[in-house]
Every structure is written in structure tokens, then in C-alpha cells.
PDB file of C-alpha atoms in Angstrom:
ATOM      1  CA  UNK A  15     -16.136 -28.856  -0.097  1.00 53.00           C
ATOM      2  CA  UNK A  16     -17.074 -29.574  -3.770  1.00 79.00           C
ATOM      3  CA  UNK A  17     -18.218 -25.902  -4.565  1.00 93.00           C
ATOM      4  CA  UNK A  18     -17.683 -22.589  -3.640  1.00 96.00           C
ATOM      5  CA  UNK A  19     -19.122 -21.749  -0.065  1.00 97.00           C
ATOM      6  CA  UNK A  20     -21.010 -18.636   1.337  1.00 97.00           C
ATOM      7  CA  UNK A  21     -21.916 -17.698   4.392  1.00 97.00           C
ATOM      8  CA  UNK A  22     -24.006 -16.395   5.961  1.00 97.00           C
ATOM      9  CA  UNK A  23     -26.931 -17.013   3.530  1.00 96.00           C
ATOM     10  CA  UNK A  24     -29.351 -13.789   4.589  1.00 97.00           C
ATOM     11  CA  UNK A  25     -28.116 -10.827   6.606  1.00 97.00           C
ATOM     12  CA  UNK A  26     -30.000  -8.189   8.206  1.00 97.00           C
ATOM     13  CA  UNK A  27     -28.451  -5.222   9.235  1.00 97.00           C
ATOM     14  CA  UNK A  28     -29.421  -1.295  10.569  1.00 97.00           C
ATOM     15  CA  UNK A  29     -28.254   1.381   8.195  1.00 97.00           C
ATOM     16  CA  UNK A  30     -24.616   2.191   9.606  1.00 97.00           C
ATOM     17  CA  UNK A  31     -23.756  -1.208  10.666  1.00 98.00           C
ATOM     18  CA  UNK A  32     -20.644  -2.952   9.407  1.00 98.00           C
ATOM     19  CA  UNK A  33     -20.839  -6.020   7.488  1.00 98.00           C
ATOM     20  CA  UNK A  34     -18.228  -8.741   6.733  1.00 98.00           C
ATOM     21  CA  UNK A  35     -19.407 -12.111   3.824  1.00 98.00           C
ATOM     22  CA  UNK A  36     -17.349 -14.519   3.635  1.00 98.00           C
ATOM     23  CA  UNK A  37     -16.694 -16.693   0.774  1.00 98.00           C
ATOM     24  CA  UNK A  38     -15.240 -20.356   0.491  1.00 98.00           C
ATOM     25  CA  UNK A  39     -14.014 -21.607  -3.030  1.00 97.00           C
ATOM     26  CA  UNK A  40     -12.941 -24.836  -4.288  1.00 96.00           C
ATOM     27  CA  UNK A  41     -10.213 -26.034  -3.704  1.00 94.00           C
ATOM     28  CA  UNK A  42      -7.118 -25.570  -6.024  1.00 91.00           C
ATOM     29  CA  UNK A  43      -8.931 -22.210  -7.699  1.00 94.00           C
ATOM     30  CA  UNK A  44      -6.794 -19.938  -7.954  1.00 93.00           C
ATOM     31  CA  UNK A  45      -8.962 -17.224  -9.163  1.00 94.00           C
ATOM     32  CA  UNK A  46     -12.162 -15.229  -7.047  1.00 95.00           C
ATOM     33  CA  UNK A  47     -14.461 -12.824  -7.857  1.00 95.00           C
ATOM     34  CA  UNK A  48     -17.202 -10.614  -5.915  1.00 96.00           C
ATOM     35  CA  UNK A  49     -20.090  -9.746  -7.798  1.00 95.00           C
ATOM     36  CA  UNK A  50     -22.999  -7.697  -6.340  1.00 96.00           C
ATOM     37  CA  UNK A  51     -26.699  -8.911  -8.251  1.00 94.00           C
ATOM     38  CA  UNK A  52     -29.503  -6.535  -7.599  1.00 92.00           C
ATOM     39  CA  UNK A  53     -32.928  -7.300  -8.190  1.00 87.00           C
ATOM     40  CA  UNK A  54     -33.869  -8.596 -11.248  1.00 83.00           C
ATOM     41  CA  UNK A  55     -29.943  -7.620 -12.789  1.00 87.00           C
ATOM     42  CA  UNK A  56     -27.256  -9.601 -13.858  1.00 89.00           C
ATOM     43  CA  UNK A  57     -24.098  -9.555 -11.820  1.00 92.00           C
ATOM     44  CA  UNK A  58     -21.622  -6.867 -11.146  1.00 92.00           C
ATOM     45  CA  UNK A  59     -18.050  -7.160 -10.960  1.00 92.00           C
ATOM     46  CA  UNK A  60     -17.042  -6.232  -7.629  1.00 95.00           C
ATOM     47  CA  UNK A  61     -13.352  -7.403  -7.415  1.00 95.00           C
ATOM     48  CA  UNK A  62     -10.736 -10.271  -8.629  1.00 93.00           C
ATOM     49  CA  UNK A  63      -8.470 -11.548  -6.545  1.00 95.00           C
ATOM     50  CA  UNK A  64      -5.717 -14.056  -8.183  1.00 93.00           C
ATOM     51  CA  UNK A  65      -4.084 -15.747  -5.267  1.00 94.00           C
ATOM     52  CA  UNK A  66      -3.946 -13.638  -2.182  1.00 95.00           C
ATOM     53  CA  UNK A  67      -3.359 -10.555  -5.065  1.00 95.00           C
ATOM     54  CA  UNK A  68      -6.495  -8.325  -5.420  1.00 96.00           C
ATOM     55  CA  UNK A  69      -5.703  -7.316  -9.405  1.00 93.00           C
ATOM     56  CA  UNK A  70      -8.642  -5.431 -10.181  1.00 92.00           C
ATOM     57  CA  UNK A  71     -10.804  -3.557  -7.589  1.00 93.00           C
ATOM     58  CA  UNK A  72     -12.377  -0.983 -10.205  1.00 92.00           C
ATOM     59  CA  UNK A  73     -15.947  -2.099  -9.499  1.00 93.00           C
ATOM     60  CA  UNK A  74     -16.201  -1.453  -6.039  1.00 96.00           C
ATOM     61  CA  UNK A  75     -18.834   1.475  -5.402  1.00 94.00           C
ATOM     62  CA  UNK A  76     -17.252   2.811  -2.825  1.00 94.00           C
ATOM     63  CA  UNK A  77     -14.621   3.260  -0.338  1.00 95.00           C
ATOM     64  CA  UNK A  78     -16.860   1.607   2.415  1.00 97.00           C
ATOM     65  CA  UNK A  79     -16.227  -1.576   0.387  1.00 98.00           C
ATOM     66  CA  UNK A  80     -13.432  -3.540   1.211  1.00 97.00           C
ATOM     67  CA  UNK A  81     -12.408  -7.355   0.002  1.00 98.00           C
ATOM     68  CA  UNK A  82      -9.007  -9.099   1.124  1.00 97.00           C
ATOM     69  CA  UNK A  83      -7.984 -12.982   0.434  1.00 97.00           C
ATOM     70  CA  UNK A  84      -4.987 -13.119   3.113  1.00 95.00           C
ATOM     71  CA  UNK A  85      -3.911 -16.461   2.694  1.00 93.00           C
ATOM     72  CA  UNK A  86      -5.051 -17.245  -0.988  1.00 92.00           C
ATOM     73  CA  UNK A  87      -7.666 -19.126  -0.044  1.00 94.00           C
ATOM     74  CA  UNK A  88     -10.809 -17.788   1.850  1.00 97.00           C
ATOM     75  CA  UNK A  89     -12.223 -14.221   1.014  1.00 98.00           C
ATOM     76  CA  UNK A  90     -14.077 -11.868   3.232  1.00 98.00           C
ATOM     77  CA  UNK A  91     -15.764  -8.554   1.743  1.00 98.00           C
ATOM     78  CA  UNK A  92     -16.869  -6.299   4.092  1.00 98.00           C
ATOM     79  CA  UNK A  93     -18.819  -2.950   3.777  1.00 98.00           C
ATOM     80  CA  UNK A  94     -18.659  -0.067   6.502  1.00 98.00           C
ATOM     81  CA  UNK A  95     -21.409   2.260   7.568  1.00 97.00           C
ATOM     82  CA  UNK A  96     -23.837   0.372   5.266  1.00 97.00           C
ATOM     83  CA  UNK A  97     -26.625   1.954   3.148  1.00 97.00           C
ATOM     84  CA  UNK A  98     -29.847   1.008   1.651  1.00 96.00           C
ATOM     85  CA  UNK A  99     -28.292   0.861  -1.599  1.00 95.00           C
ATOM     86  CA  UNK A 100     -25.976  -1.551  -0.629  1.00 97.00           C
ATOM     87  CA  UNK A 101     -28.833  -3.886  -0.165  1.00 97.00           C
ATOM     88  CA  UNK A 102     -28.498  -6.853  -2.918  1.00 97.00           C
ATOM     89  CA  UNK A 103     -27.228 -10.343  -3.406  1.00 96.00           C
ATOM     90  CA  UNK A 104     -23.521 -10.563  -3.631  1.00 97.00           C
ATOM     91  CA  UNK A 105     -22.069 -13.785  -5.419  1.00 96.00           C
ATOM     92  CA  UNK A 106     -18.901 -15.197  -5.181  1.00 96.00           C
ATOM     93  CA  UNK A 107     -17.194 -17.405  -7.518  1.00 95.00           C
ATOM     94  CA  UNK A 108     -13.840 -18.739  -8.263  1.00 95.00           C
ATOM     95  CA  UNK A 109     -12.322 -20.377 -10.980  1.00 93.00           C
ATOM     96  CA  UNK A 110      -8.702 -22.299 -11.857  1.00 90.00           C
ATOM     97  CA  UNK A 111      -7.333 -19.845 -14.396  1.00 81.00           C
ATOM     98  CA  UNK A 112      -7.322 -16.028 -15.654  1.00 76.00           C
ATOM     99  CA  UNK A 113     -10.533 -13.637 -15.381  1.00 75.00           C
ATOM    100  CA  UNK A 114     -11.917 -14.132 -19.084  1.00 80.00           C
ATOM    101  CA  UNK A 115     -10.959 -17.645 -19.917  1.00 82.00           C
ATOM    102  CA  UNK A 116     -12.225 -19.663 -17.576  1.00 85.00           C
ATOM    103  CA  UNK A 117     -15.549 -20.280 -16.568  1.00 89.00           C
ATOM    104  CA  UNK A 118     -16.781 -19.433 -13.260  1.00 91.00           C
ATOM    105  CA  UNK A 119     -17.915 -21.236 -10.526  1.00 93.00           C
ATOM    106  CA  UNK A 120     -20.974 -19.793  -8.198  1.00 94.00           C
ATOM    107  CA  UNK A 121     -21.777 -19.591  -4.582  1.00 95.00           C
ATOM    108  CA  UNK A 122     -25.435 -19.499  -3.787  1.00 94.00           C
ATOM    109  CA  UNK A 123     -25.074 -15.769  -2.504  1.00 95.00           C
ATOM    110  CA  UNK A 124     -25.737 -13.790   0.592  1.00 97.00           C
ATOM    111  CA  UNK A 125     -28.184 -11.690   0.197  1.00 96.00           C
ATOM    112  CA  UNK A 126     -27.827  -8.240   2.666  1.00 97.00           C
ATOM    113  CA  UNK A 127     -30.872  -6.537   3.470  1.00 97.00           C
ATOM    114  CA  UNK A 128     -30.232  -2.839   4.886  1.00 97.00           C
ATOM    115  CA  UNK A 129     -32.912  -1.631   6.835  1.00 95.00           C
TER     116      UNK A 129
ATOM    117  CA  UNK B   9     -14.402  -2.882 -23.277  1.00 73.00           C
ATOM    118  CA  UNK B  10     -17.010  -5.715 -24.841  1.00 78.00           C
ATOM    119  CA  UNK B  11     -20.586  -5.908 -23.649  1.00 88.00           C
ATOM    120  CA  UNK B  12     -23.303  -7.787 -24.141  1.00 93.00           C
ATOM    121  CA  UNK B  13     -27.130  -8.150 -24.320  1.00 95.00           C
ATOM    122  CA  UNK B  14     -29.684 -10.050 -24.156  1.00 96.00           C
ATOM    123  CA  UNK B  15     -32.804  -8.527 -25.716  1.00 96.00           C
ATOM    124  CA  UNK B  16     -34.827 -10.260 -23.929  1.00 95.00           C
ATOM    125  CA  UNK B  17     -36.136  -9.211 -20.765  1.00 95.00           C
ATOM    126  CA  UNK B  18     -38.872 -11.813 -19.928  1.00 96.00           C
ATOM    127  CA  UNK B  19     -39.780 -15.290 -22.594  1.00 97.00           C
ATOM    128  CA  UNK B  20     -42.760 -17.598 -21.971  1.00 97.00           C
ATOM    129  CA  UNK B  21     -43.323 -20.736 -23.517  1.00 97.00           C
ATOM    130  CA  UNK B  22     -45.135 -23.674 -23.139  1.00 97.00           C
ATOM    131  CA  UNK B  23     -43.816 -27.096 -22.004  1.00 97.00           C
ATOM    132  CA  UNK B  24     -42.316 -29.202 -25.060  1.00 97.00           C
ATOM    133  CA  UNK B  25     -42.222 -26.843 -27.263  1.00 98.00           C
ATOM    134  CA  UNK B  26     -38.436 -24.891 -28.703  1.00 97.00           C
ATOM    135  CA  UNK B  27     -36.541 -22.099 -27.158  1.00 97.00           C
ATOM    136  CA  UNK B  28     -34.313 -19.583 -28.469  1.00 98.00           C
ATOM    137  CA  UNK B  29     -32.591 -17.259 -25.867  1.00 98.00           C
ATOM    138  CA  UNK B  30     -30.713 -14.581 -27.800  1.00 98.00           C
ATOM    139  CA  UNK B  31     -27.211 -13.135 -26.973  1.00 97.00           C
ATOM    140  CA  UNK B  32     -25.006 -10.012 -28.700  1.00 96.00           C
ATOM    141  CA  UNK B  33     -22.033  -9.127 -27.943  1.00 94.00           C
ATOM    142  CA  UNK B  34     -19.352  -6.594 -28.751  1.00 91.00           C
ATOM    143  CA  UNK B  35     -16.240  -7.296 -28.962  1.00 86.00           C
ATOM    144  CA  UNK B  36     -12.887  -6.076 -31.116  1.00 77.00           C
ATOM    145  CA  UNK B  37     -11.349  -9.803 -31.325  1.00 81.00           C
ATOM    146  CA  UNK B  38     -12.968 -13.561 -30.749  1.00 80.00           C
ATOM    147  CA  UNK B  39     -14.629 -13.599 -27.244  1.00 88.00           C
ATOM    148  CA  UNK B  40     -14.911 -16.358 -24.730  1.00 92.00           C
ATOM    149  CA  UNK B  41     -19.169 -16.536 -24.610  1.00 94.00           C
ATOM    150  CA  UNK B  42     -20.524 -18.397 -21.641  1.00 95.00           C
ATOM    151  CA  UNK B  43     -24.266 -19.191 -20.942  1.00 97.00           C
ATOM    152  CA  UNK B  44     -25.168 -19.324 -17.006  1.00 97.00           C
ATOM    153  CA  UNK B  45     -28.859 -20.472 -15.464  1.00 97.00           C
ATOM    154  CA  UNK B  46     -29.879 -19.665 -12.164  1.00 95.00           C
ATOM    155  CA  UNK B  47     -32.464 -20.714 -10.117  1.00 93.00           C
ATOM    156  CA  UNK B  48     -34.172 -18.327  -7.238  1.00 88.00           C
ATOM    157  CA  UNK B  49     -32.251 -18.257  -4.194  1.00 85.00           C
ATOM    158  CA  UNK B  50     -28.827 -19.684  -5.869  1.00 88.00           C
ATOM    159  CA  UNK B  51     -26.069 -19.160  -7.395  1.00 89.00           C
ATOM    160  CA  UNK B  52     -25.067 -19.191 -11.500  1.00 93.00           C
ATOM    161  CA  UNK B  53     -24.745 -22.606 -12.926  1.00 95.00           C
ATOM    162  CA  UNK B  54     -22.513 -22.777 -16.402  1.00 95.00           C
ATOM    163  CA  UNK B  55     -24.569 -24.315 -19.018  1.00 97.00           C
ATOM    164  CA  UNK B  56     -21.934 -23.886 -21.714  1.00 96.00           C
ATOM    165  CA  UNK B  57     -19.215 -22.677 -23.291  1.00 94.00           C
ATOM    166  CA  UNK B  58     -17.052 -21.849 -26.548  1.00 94.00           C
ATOM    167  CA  UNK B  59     -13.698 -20.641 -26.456  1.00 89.00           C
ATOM    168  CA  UNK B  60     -12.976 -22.191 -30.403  1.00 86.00           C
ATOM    169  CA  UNK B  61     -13.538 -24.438 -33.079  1.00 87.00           C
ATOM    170  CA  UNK B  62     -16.914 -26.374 -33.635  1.00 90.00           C
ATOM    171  CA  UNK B  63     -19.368 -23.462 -33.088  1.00 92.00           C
ATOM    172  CA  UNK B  64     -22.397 -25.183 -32.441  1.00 96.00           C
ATOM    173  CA  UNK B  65     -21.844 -26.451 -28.897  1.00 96.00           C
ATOM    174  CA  UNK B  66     -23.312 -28.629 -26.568  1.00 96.00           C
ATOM    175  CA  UNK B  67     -24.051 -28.013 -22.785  1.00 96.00           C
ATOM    176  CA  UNK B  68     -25.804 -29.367 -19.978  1.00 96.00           C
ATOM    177  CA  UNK B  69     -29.629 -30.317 -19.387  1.00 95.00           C
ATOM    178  CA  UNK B  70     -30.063 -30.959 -23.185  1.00 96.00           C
ATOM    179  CA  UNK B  71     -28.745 -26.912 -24.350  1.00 97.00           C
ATOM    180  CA  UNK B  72     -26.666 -25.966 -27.186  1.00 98.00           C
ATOM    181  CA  UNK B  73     -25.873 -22.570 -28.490  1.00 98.00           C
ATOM    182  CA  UNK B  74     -24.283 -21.129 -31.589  1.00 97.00           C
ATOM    183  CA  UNK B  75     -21.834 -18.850 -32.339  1.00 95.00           C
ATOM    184  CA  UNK B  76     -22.155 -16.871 -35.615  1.00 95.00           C
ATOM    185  CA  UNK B  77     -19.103 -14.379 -35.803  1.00 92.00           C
ATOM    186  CA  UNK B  78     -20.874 -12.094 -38.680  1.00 92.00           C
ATOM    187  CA  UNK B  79     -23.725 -11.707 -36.384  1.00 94.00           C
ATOM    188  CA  UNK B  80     -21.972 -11.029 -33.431  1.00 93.00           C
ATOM    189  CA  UNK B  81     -24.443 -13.272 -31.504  1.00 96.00           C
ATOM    190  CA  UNK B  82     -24.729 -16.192 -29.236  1.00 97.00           C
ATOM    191  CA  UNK B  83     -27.719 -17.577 -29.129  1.00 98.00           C
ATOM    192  CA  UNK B  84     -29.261 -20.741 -26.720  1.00 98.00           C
ATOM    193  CA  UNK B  85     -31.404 -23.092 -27.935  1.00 98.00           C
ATOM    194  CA  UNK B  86     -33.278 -25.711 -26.721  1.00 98.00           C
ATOM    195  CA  UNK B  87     -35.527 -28.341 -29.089  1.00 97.00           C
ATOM    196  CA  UNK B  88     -38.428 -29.358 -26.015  1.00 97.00           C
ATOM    197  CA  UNK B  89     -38.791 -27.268 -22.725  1.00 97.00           C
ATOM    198  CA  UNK B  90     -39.198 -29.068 -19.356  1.00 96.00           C
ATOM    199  CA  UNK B  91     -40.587 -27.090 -16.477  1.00 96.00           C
ATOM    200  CA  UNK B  92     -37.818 -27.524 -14.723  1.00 95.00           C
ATOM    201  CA  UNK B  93     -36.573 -25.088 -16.913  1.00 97.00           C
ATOM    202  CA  UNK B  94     -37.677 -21.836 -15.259  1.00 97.00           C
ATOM    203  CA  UNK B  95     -35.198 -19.718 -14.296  1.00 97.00           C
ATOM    204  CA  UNK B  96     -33.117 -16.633 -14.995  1.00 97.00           C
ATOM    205  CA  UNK B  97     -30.552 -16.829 -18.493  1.00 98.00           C
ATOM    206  CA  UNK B  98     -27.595 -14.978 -18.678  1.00 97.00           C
ATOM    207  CA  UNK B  99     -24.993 -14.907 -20.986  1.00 96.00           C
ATOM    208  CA  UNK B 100     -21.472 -13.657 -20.697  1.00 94.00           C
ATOM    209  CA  UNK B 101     -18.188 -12.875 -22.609  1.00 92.00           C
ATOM    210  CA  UNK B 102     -14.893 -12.987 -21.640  1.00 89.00           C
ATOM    211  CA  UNK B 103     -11.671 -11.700 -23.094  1.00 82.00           C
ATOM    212  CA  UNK B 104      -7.941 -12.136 -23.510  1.00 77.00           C
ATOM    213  CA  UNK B 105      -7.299  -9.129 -21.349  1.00 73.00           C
ATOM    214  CA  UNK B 106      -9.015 -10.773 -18.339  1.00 72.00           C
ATOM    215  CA  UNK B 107     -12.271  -9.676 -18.514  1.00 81.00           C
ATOM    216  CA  UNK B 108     -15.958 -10.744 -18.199  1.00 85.00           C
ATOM    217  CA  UNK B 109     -19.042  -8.899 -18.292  1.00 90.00           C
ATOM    218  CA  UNK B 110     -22.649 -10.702 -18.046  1.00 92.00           C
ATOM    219  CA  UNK B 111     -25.495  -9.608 -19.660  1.00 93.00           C
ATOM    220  CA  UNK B 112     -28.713  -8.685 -17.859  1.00 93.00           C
ATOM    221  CA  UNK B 113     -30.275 -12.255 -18.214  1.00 95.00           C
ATOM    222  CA  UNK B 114     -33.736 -13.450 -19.658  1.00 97.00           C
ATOM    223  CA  UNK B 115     -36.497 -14.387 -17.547  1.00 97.00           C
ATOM    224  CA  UNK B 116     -38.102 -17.680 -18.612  1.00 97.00           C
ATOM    225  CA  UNK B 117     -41.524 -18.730 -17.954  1.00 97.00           C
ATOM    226  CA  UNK B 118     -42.971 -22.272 -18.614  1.00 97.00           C
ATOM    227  CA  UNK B 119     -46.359 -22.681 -19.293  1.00 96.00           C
ATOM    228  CA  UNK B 120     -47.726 -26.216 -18.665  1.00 91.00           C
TER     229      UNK B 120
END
């Protein structure tokens, strides 16, 4: 597609429940990011992933986070035994080059509501 | 690590007249500075960016935004608001060591 994908849109799941978002990006890009955006924030570096490499992970909260890009392409971040606090928007975004350079392109977000 | 802020939480202003969104940074060397918009229920959009040379540049939907090094600032301007304009600002920086942090973004209102 022409821009970075995300799906699903809105999730609702019980505290404890597993979760898995899944992100698209364009074509070609060899960079992605995870972000998490809470209410009225800017967004959070999550993780990067260059390729199918995930070079920086520092930004996940916890170890109930978990992000993997298998073939390069396609990302899916999942989070374990959710908690209320996980409840946010989390962008994804890719771009063609390194981390700081480039600019970013956005997915319209999933936002996870933990009840 | 660089950071940056936007001092402004929240900016009203009414349709047709200027805006000034203001950015700050810290940073050791020259930074990549990006400006983002987004729109409720979407993504970030890149309005701009500077990465060197001319530092007065031009982005999309009629922004611009300089960079002054001695102030350490970034600032987006807009000469005449449209309503379409409403949204959430943010501003971020990026370095050579493959970084990027965004700022807590500006609320804009648009009063008709």
C-alpha cells in the first residue's frame, strides 16, 4: 500500500489478556519503529528494528512487551498479561534510512483499551 | 542524549490571523529538527524538515520554520490560519547517533 498499515484500529481487551498489533510499512523502508502515545503526550520510543534486526529495544516498559520483524518486512508487537497502564495508542512508522536522519512515516495507530 | 520542548501546551487563535509554534532543543552537535501534525484518530504527518543549509524552510499546507543555532530553537510559523488547521504540533530532533526524541506537542485551537 502507499503508507504504513495498522491493524487492528481499536482493541479491547480484559486485564491479563495477551495482545499482538501488527504493523504494515511501505514498501522498500528499511527502517520501523514502535512508539506508544498516551493521552494528550507525544510519542514514546518503543523499539527500532532495521531490517529483520531489532537494534534498540531500550524503551520497552517491560518484559511483557515483545516486538519481532521476522522477515524484514511486517512487524507484530505483542504485550502479555496486559495492564491498565498499558492502555494507549501505539504508532508505528517506518522510514528508508537510519533512526535520526530520516523522517518518519506514520500509521494511524491502534489504540488498546485495557479494561 | 538531546531533548526537546515545546513550551506550549495548548495555543488558540483566530482564523487568518499568524502562528508561531515554538520548539527548543538540546543538543551537543547540529540536530536533524522535524515538525509533525496530527489530526485526532491518526497518525503523525511530517510537515517539514532541515537537516542543512538554507535555515528558513518550507513545508507543507503553507508552513515554514526556522532554525536559529544561537537560540537553540525551531520554531513554526504560519502567516494566515485555516481551520483546518486544528490539530496536535510536535516537533522532533534527530541525531547522528540514530536517535529521535519528540517533544510533547502543542495543542492548537482555531477560533472562527
Amino acid at each position: 500500500g502507499a503508507g504504513v498499515s495498522q491493524s487492528p484500529r481499536y482493541k479491547v481487551a480484559k486485564r491479563g489478556q495477551d495482545v499482538a498489533l501488527r504493523c504494515d510499512p511501505i514498501s522498500g523502508h528499511v527502517s520501523l519503529f514502535w512508539y506508544q502515545q498516551a493521552l494528550g503526550q507525544g510519542p514514546e520510543f518503543l523499539t527500532y528494528f532495521q531490517n529483520e534486526a531489532q537494534l534498540d529495544k531500550s524503551g520497552l516498559p517491560s518484559d511483557r512487551f515483545f516486538a519481532e520483524r521476522p522477515e524484514g518486512s511486517v512487524s507484530t508487537l505483542k504485550i502479555q498479561r496486559t495492564q491498565q497502564e498499558d492502555s494507549a495508542v501505539y504508532l508505528c512508522a517506518s522510514s528508508l534510512g537510519s533512526r535520526g536522519r530520516q523522517p518518519q512515516h506514520f500509521g494511524d495507530g491502534t489504540r488498546l483499551s485495557i479494561l | 542524549a538531546q531533548s526537546v520542548t515545546q513550551p506550549d501546551i495548548h495555543i488558540t487563535v483566530s482564523e487568518g490571523a499568524s502562528l508561531e509554534l515554538r520548539c527548543n532543543y538540546s543538543y551537543g552537535a547540529t540536530p536533524y529538527l522535524f515538525w509533525y501534525v496530527q489530526s485526532p484518530g491518526q497518525g503523525l504527518q511530517l510537515l517539514l524538515k532541515y537537516f542543512s543549509g538554507d535555515t528558513l524552510v518550507q513545508g507543507i499546507k503553507g508552513f515554514e520554520a526556522e532554525f536559529k543555532r544561537s537560540q537553540s530553537s525551531f520554531n513554526l510559523r504560519k502567516p494566515s490560519v485555516h481551520w483546518s488547521d486544528a490539530a496536535e504540533y510536535f516537533c522532533a530532533v534527530g541525531t547522528n547517533n540514530n536517535d529521535m526524541r519528540f517533544g510533547a506537542g502543542t495543542r492548537l485551537t482555531v477560533k472562527p
